[in-house]
Amino acid sequence: MYDVVIVGGGPAGATLARLIGKSRKVLVIERRNMYRASEKEDYQKCCGGLIAPDAQKMLAEFGLGIPQHILDGPQLFTVRTIDKKSNLERYYQRHYINVDRERFDRWLFSLIPSQVDVECEAIFKGLEHTNNGVEITYVKDGRKRKAATKLLVGADGASSKVRRILSPDYPMPRQYIAIQEYYRMDGEMPYYSSIFDKDITDFYSWTIPKDGVLILGAALHPEDDPVGKFVELKKRLRDRGFDFGPCIKRNGAYVSRPRKVGEILHGDGNIALIGEAAGWISPSSAEGLSYCFRSALALSDAIEMDLNTSVAGYRKNTGKLRMNIRWKNIKAFLMYNDTIRFLIMKSGVLSMGSIKSKLAESGIL
């Protein structure tokens, strides 16, 4: 009997295992092989690999520094914001840490204490409630296996199977499919692009440079011809001067967007949800790493206080995080309202007015 079984070894699950792994009997089940680079496209997280300031702050609070081999170039300090409807562009100062996301995930996973049992390339299949907790079923090496636990934690992302089994009728955050393509790129592009175009999506699209490669991505409605919308996005950006070389890779994944706090599901009884499985992700930017870290920390504190009441304790510990989701929804309204965004961008407030001419002089634009 385990104290805690964690389904999902991404940033949320790996962080929770690291925080409680020395004081509790823990099992982590992860569908990827986290000890080597993935070879299957569908195992790769659809994420540009930019660590935003909120996530940087959490890494600092954990006392963690990112190893050199995880970093990708260039390090970015500028966001190029493109508003298709008004045909406006602005540049804003931001500081992201540019990393290889897969190596970043494997590094976090490597920090799990040796006392924790780990099953990689294992697929979670289902659960049953028992008198003492929960019994889960998973498949490893083609064989069905079982594990009993006092507390089950779903850290299995936006399409969380644990969440669907736990509460199939609970309101879900809006689901998008994030599509990304990777292109060979000559020259330099020292900025991250954020593109607003309601003909493509009511969320946003992006470009991110990485060591001779340019990533183009978009969060799209699954039911609204996402492939066709992505092709149209690429055409529109080419018309704006973006030079996409040969496509060398593409991937996709579901992304959540909570429209209200009531779509966040902490868990119930002896099952808890953290990270995007619970709905913790920014509705304004889809930044999720800081929420993975903060929700894992909130649950770990509740577990250390009392394993038997950990779900209730976890909910209590996330009061500030729920307030953060409320604020990010207000921010999202301001960002995605055409009139408000036009007025802000037209005013040039907080923008870097001279950078466009400097980039043009250097041949980047």
PDB file of N, CA and C in Angstrom, residues 252-322:
ATOM      1  N   GLY A 252       1.400  18.305 -31.442  1.00  0.00           N
ATOM      2  CA  GLY A 252       0.166  18.908 -30.957  1.00  0.00           C
ATOM      3  C   GLY A 252      -0.222  18.341 -29.607  1.00  0.00           C
ATOM      4  N   ALA A 253      -0.975  19.105 -28.848  1.00  0.00           N
ATOM      5  CA  ALA A 253      -1.449  18.654 -27.542  1.00  0.00           C
ATOM      6  C   ALA A 253      -2.639  19.502 -27.131  1.00  0.00           C
ATOM      7  N   TYR A 254      -3.438  18.978 -26.233  1.00  0.00           N
ATOM      8  CA  TYR A 254      -4.558  19.757 -25.726  1.00  0.00           C
ATOM      9  C   TYR A 254      -4.083  20.755 -24.676  1.00  0.00           C
ATOM     10  N   VAL A 255      -4.715  21.923 -24.668  1.00  0.00           N
ATOM     11  CA  VAL A 255      -4.422  22.978 -23.702  1.00  0.00           C
ATOM     12  C   VAL A 255      -5.738  23.450 -23.109  1.00  0.00           C
ATOM     13  N   SER A 256      -5.756  23.637 -21.785  1.00  0.00           N
ATOM     14  CA  SER A 256      -6.967  24.114 -21.109  1.00  0.00           C
ATOM     15  C   SER A 256      -6.940  25.625 -20.972  1.00  0.00           C
ATOM     16  N   ARG A 257      -8.138  26.191 -20.807  1.00  0.00           N
ATOM     17  CA  ARG A 257      -8.260  27.632 -20.553  1.00  0.00           C
ATOM     18  C   ARG A 257      -9.435  27.846 -19.607  1.00  0.00           C
ATOM     19  N   PRO A 258      -9.185  27.919 -18.294  1.00  0.00           N
ATOM     20  CA  PRO A 258     -10.291  28.077 -17.336  1.00  0.00           C
ATOM     21  C   PRO A 258     -10.929  29.451 -17.450  1.00  0.00           C
ATOM     22  N   ARG A 259     -12.225  29.486 -17.664  1.00  0.00           N
ATOM     23  CA  ARG A 259     -12.937  30.754 -17.803  1.00  0.00           C
ATOM     24  C   ARG A 259     -13.444  31.275 -16.472  1.00  0.00           C
ATOM     25  N   LYS A 260     -13.442  30.425 -15.453  1.00  0.00           N
ATOM     26  CA  LYS A 260     -13.853  30.832 -14.112  1.00  0.00           C
ATOM     27  C   LYS A 260     -13.270  29.846 -13.106  1.00  0.00           C
ATOM     28  N   VAL A 261     -13.227  30.277 -11.864  1.00  0.00           N
ATOM     29  CA  VAL A 261     -12.630  29.446 -10.808  1.00  0.00           C
ATOM     30  C   VAL A 261     -13.424  28.157 -10.620  1.00  0.00           C
ATOM     31  N   GLY A 262     -14.711  28.188 -10.924  1.00  0.00           N
ATOM     32  CA  GLY A 262     -15.544  27.003 -10.756  1.00  0.00           C
ATOM     33  C   GLY A 262     -15.164  25.847 -11.654  1.00  0.00           C
ATOM     34  N   GLU A 263     -14.275  26.074 -12.623  1.00  0.00           N
ATOM     35  CA  GLU A 263     -13.803  24.992 -13.482  1.00  0.00           C
ATOM     36  C   GLU A 263     -12.535  24.331 -12.943  1.00  0.00           C
ATOM     37  N   ILE A 264     -12.001  24.874 -11.846  1.00  0.00           N
ATOM     38  CA  ILE A 264     -10.855  24.254 -11.182  1.00  0.00           C
ATOM     39  C   ILE A 264     -11.370  23.130 -10.290  1.00  0.00           C
ATOM     40  N   LEU A 265     -10.861  21.929 -10.472  1.00  0.00           N
ATOM     41  CA  LEU A 265     -11.279  20.780  -9.664  1.00  0.00           C
ATOM     42  C   LEU A 265     -10.087  20.305  -8.829  1.00  0.00           C
ATOM     43  N   HIS A 266     -10.173  20.513  -7.521  1.00  0.00           N
ATOM     44  CA  HIS A 266      -9.082  20.121  -6.630  1.00  0.00           C
ATOM     45  C   HIS A 266      -9.033  18.620  -6.427  1.00  0.00           C
ATOM     46  N   GLY A 267     -10.187  17.995  -6.425  1.00  0.00           N
ATOM     47  CA  GLY A 267     -10.281  16.564  -6.184  1.00  0.00           C
ATOM     48  C   GLY A 267     -11.475  16.265  -5.306  1.00  0.00           C
ATOM     49  N   ASP A 268     -11.508  15.045  -4.816  1.00  0.00           N
ATOM     50  CA  ASP A 268     -12.617  14.641  -3.958  1.00  0.00           C
ATOM     51  C   ASP A 268     -12.207  13.387  -3.203  1.00  0.00           C
ATOM     52  N   GLY A 269     -12.500  13.362  -1.897  1.00  0.00           N
ATOM     53  CA  GLY A 269     -12.195  12.179  -1.103  1.00  0.00           C
ATOM     54  C   GLY A 269     -10.706  11.914  -1.035  1.00  0.00           C
ATOM     55  N   ASN A 270     -10.295  10.781  -1.611  1.00  0.00           N
ATOM     56  CA  ASN A 270      -8.867  10.427  -1.596  1.00  0.00           C
ATOM     57  C   ASN A 270      -8.256  10.503  -2.993  1.00  0.00           C
ATOM     58  N   ILE A 271      -8.783  11.416  -3.811  1.00  0.00           N
ATOM     59  CA  ILE A 271      -8.214  11.684  -5.132  1.00  0.00           C
ATOM     60  C   ILE A 271      -8.026  13.192  -5.274  1.00  0.00           C
ATOM     61  N   ALA A 272      -6.822  13.621  -5.640  1.00  0.00           N
ATOM     62  CA  ALA A 272      -6.511  15.033  -5.835  1.00  0.00           C
ATOM     63  C   ALA A 272      -5.989  15.249  -7.250  1.00  0.00           C
ATOM     64  N   LEU A 273      -6.138  16.477  -7.734  1.00  0.00           N
ATOM     65  CA  LEU A 273      -5.653  16.854  -9.061  1.00  0.00           C
ATOM     66  C   LEU A 273      -4.741  18.068  -8.933  1.00  0.00           C
ATOM     67  N   ILE A 274      -3.622  18.064  -9.652  1.00  0.00           N
ATOM     68  CA  ILE A 274      -2.706  19.198  -9.638  1.00  0.00           C
ATOM     69  C   ILE A 274      -2.332  19.568 -11.077  1.00  0.00           C
ATOM     70  N   GLY A 275      -1.724  20.747 -11.225  1.00  0.00           N
ATOM     71  CA  GLY A 275      -1.325  21.187 -12.552  1.00  0.00           C
ATOM     72  C   GLY A 275      -2.524  21.365 -13.460  1.00  0.00           C
ATOM     73  N   GLU A 276      -2.305  21.132 -14.747  1.00  0.00           N
ATOM     74  CA  GLU A 276      -3.360  21.355 -15.726  1.00  0.00           C
ATOM     75  C   GLU A 276      -4.488  20.350 -15.607  1.00  0.00           C
ATOM     76  N   ALA A 277      -4.246  19.206 -14.978  1.00  0.00           N
ATOM     77  CA  ALA A 277      -5.321  18.241 -14.745  1.00  0.00           C
ATOM     78  C   ALA A 277      -6.426  18.859 -13.902  1.00  0.00           C
ATOM     79  N   ALA A 278      -6.051  19.702 -12.961  1.00  0.00           N
ATOM     80  CA  ALA A 278      -7.033  20.391 -12.120  1.00  0.00           C
ATOM     81  C   ALA A 278      -7.636  21.595 -12.820  1.00  0.00           C
ATOM     82  N   GLY A 279      -6.950  22.099 -13.839  1.00  0.00           N
ATOM     83  CA  GLY A 279      -7.365  23.315 -14.524  1.00  0.00           C
ATOM     84  C   GLY A 279      -6.484  24.503 -14.204  1.00  0.00           C
ATOM     85  N   TRP A 280      -5.347  24.250 -13.509  1.00  0.00           N
ATOM     86  CA  TRP A 280      -4.443  25.340 -13.147  1.00  0.00           C
ATOM     87  C   TRP A 280      -3.576  25.718 -14.351  1.00  0.00           C
ATOM     88  N   ILE A 281      -3.948  26.789 -15.020  1.00  0.00           N
ATOM     89  CA  ILE A 281      -3.182  27.324 -16.143  1.00  0.00           C
ATOM     90  C   ILE A 281      -3.697  28.738 -16.408  1.00  0.00           C
ATOM     91  N   SER A 282      -2.835  29.613 -16.875  1.00  0.00           N
ATOM     92  CA  SER A 282      -3.230  31.002 -17.084  1.00  0.00           C
ATOM     93  C   SER A 282      -4.226  31.111 -18.243  1.00  0.00           C
ATOM     94  N   PRO A 283      -5.405  31.698 -18.014  1.00  0.00           N
ATOM     95  CA  PRO A 283      -6.364  31.906 -19.109  1.00  0.00           C
ATOM     96  C   PRO A 283      -5.967  33.054 -20.031  1.00  0.00           C
ATOM     97  N   SER A 284      -4.965  33.835 -19.656  1.00  0.00           N
ATOM     98  CA  SER A 284      -4.536  34.930 -20.516  1.00  0.00           C
ATOM     99  C   SER A 284      -3.384  34.540 -21.432  1.00  0.00           C
ATOM    100  N   SER A 285      -2.463  33.694 -20.951  1.00  0.00           N
ATOM    101  CA  SER A 285      -1.264  33.372 -21.735  1.00  0.00           C
ATOM    102  C   SER A 285      -1.027  31.886 -21.931  1.00  0.00           C
ATOM    103  N   ALA A 286      -1.788  31.029 -21.240  1.00  0.00           N
ATOM    104  CA  ALA A 286      -1.588  29.574 -21.252  1.00  0.00           C
ATOM    105  C   ALA A 286      -0.271  29.173 -20.597  1.00  0.00           C
ATOM    106  N   GLU A 287       0.303  30.078 -19.779  1.00  0.00           N
ATOM    107  CA  GLU A 287       1.488  29.713 -18.998  1.00  0.00           C
ATOM    108  C   GLU A 287       1.060  28.735 -17.914  1.00  0.00           C
ATOM    109  N   GLY A 288       1.753  27.593 -17.837  1.00  0.00           N
ATOM    110  CA  GLY A 288       1.323  26.574 -16.896  1.00  0.00           C
ATOM    111  C   GLY A 288       2.350  26.125 -15.884  1.00  0.00           C
ATOM    112  N   LEU A 289       3.633  26.389 -16.132  1.00  0.00           N
ATOM    113  CA  LEU A 289       4.671  25.868 -15.241  1.00  0.00           C
ATOM    114  C   LEU A 289       4.532  26.401 -13.818  1.00  0.00           C
ATOM    115  N   SER A 290       4.286  27.700 -13.676  1.00  0.00           N
ATOM    116  CA  SER A 290       4.187  28.260 -12.322  1.00  0.00           C
ATOM    117  C   SER A 290       3.017  27.621 -11.567  1.00  0.00           C
ATOM    118  N   TYR A 291       1.932  27.312 -12.276  1.00  0.00           N
ATOM    119  CA  TYR A 291       0.775  26.682 -11.644  1.00  0.00           C
ATOM    120  C   TYR A 291       1.068  25.227 -11.281  1.00  0.00           C
ATOM    121  N   CYS A 292       1.846  24.550 -12.119  1.00  0.00           N
ATOM    122  CA  CYS A 292       2.290  23.198 -11.762  1.00  0.00           C
ATOM    123  C   CYS A 292       3.038  23.218 -10.442  1.00  0.00           C
ATOM    124  N   PHE A 293       4.003  24.147 -10.334  1.00  0.00           N
ATOM    125  CA  PHE A 293       4.831  24.229  -9.129  1.00  0.00           C
ATOM    126  C   PHE A 293       4.001  24.626  -7.914  1.00  0.00           C
ATOM    127  N   ARG A 294       3.147  25.639  -8.075  1.00  0.00           N
ATOM    128  CA  ARG A 294       2.397  26.141  -6.926  1.00  0.00           C
ATOM    129  C   ARG A 294       1.340  25.154  -6.447  1.00  0.00           C
ATOM    130  N   SER A 295       0.678  24.464  -7.376  1.00  0.00           N
ATOM    131  CA  SER A 295      -0.328  23.490  -6.948  1.00  0.00           C
ATOM    132  C   SER A 295       0.330  22.279  -6.312  1.00  0.00           C
ATOM    133  N   ALA A 296       1.486  21.847  -6.834  1.00  0.00           N
ATOM    134  CA  ALA A 296       2.213  20.720  -6.227  1.00  0.00           C
ATOM    135  C   ALA A 296       2.668  21.079  -4.818  1.00  0.00           C
ATOM    136  N   LEU A 297       3.146  22.302  -4.637  1.00  0.00           N
ATOM    137  CA  LEU A 297       3.578  22.743  -3.304  1.00  0.00           C
ATOM    138  C   LEU A 297       2.397  22.805  -2.340  1.00  0.00           C
ATOM    139  N   ALA A 298       1.254  23.311  -2.816  1.00  0.00           N
ATOM    140  CA  ALA A 298       0.072  23.405  -1.959  1.00  0.00           C
ATOM    141  C   ALA A 298      -0.393  22.026  -1.505  1.00  0.00           C
ATOM    142  N   LEU A 299      -0.380  21.049  -2.425  1.00  0.00           N
ATOM    143  CA  LEU A 299      -0.800  19.698  -2.049  1.00  0.00           C
ATOM    144  C   LEU A 299       0.230  19.038  -1.142  1.00  0.00           C
ATOM    145  N   SER A 300       1.511  19.235  -1.405  1.00  0.00           N
ATOM    146  CA  SER A 300       2.539  18.618  -0.567  1.00  0.00           C
ATOM    147  C   SER A 300       2.437  19.116   0.874  1.00  0.00           C
ATOM    148  N   ASP A 301       2.169  20.412   1.042  1.00  0.00           N
ATOM    149  CA  ASP A 301       2.002  20.952   2.399  1.00  0.00           C
ATOM    150  C   ASP A 301       0.805  20.310   3.092  1.00  0.00           C
ATOM    151  N   ALA A 302      -0.285  20.098   2.331  1.00  0.00           N
ATOM    152  CA  ALA A 302      -1.479  19.477   2.907  1.00  0.00           C
ATOM    153  C   ALA A 302      -1.215  18.014   3.275  1.00  0.00           C
ATOM    154  N   ILE A 303      -0.462  17.311   2.445  1.00  0.00           N
ATOM    155  CA  ILE A 303      -0.133  15.910   2.722  1.00  0.00           C
ATOM    156  C   ILE A 303       0.727  15.797   3.972  1.00  0.00           C
ATOM    157  N   GLU A 304       1.705  16.682   4.093  1.00  0.00           N
ATOM    158  CA  GLU A 304       2.573  16.630   5.268  1.00  0.00           C
ATOM    159  C   GLU A 304       1.814  16.991   6.534  1.00  0.00           C
ATOM    160  N   MET A 305       0.790  17.822   6.407  1.00  0.00           N
ATOM    161  CA  MET A 305      -0.018  18.179   7.572  1.00  0.00           C
ATOM    162  C   MET A 305      -0.891  17.007   8.018  1.00  0.00           C
ATOM    163  N   ASP A 306      -1.600  16.385   7.056  1.00  0.00           N
ATOM    164  CA  ASP A 306      -2.471  15.247   7.382  1.00  0.00           C
ATOM    165  C   ASP A 306      -2.888  14.575   6.077  1.00  0.00           C
ATOM    166  N   LEU A 307      -2.363  13.408   5.824  1.00  0.00           N
ATOM    167  CA  LEU A 307      -2.657  12.695   4.582  1.00  0.00           C
ATOM    168  C   LEU A 307      -4.151  12.416   4.441  1.00  0.00           C
ATOM    169  N   ASN A 308      -4.824  12.127   5.535  1.00  0.00           N
ATOM    170  CA  ASN A 308      -6.233  11.742   5.480  1.00  0.00           C
ATOM    171  C   ASN A 308      -7.154  12.894   5.081  1.00  0.00           C
ATOM    172  N   THR A 309      -6.737  14.127   5.344  1.00  0.00           N
ATOM    173  CA  THR A 309      -7.567  15.292   4.991  1.00  0.00           C
ATOM    174  C   THR A 309      -6.843  16.179   3.970  1.00  0.00           C
ATOM    175  N   SER A 310      -5.980  15.563   3.182  1.00  0.00           N
ATOM    176  CA  SER A 310      -5.098  16.344   2.312  1.00  0.00           C
ATOM    177  C   SER A 310      -5.847  17.086   1.199  1.00  0.00           C
ATOM    178  N   VAL A 311      -6.934  16.526   0.684  1.00  0.00           N
ATOM    179  CA  VAL A 311      -7.661  17.212  -0.388  1.00  0.00           C
ATOM    180  C   VAL A 311      -8.303  18.489   0.145  1.00  0.00           C
ATOM    181  N   ALA A 312      -8.902  18.419   1.335  1.00  0.00           N
ATOM    182  CA  ALA A 312      -9.482  19.624   1.948  1.00  0.00           C
ATOM    183  C   ALA A 312      -8.387  20.630   2.270  1.00  0.00           C
ATOM    184  N   GLY A 313      -7.257  20.153   2.772  1.00  0.00           N
ATOM    185  CA  GLY A 313      -6.138  21.043   3.071  1.00  0.00           C
ATOM    186  C   GLY A 313      -5.575  21.688   1.823  1.00  0.00           C
ATOM    187  N   TYR A 314      -5.529  20.923   0.758  1.00  0.00           N
ATOM    188  CA  TYR A 314      -5.049  21.428  -0.536  1.00  0.00           C
ATOM    189  C   TYR A 314      -5.941  22.561  -1.042  1.00  0.00           C
ATOM    190  N   ARG A 315      -7.241  22.373  -0.951  1.00  0.00           N
ATOM    191  CA  ARG A 315      -8.155  23.435  -1.373  1.00  0.00           C
ATOM    192  C   ARG A 315      -7.929  24.704  -0.547  1.00  0.00           C
ATOM    193  N   LYS A 316      -7.753  24.543   0.754  1.00  0.00           N
ATOM    194  CA  LYS A 316      -7.495  25.692   1.617  1.00  0.00           C
ATOM    195  C   LYS A 316      -6.200  26.396   1.231  1.00  0.00           C
ATOM    196  N   ASN A 317      -5.190  25.616   0.866  1.00  0.00           N
ATOM    197  CA  ASN A 317      -3.874  26.173   0.538  1.00  0.00           C
ATOM    198  C   ASN A 317      -3.835  26.906  -0.805  1.00  0.00           C
ATOM    199  N   THR A 318      -4.863  26.722  -1.628  1.00  0.00           N
ATOM    200  CA  THR A 318      -4.847  27.319  -2.966  1.00  0.00           C
ATOM    201  C   THR A 318      -5.747  28.554  -3.084  1.00  0.00           C
ATOM    202  N   GLY A 319      -6.073  29.165  -1.956  1.00  0.00           N
ATOM    203  CA  GLY A 319      -6.913  30.363  -1.992  1.00  0.00           C
ATOM    204  C   GLY A 319      -6.301  31.469  -2.837  1.00  0.00           C
ATOM    205  N   LYS A 320      -5.010  31.740  -2.659  1.00  0.00           N
ATOM    206  CA  LYS A 320      -4.347  32.781  -3.443  1.00  0.00           C
ATOM    207  C   LYS A 320      -4.238  32.396  -4.918  1.00  0.00           C
ATOM    208  N   LEU A 321      -4.101  31.105  -5.160  1.00  0.00           N
ATOM    209  CA  LEU A 321      -4.003  30.655  -6.545  1.00  0.00           C
ATOM    210  C   LEU A 321      -5.334  30.836  -7.271  1.00  0.00           C
ATOM    211  N   ARG A 322      -6.437  30.619  -6.564  1.00  0.00           N
ATOM    212  CA  ARG A 322      -7.747  30.861  -7.163  1.00  0.00           C
ATOM    213  C   ARG A 322      -7.941  32.355  -7.451  1.00  0.00           C
TER     214      ARG A 322
END
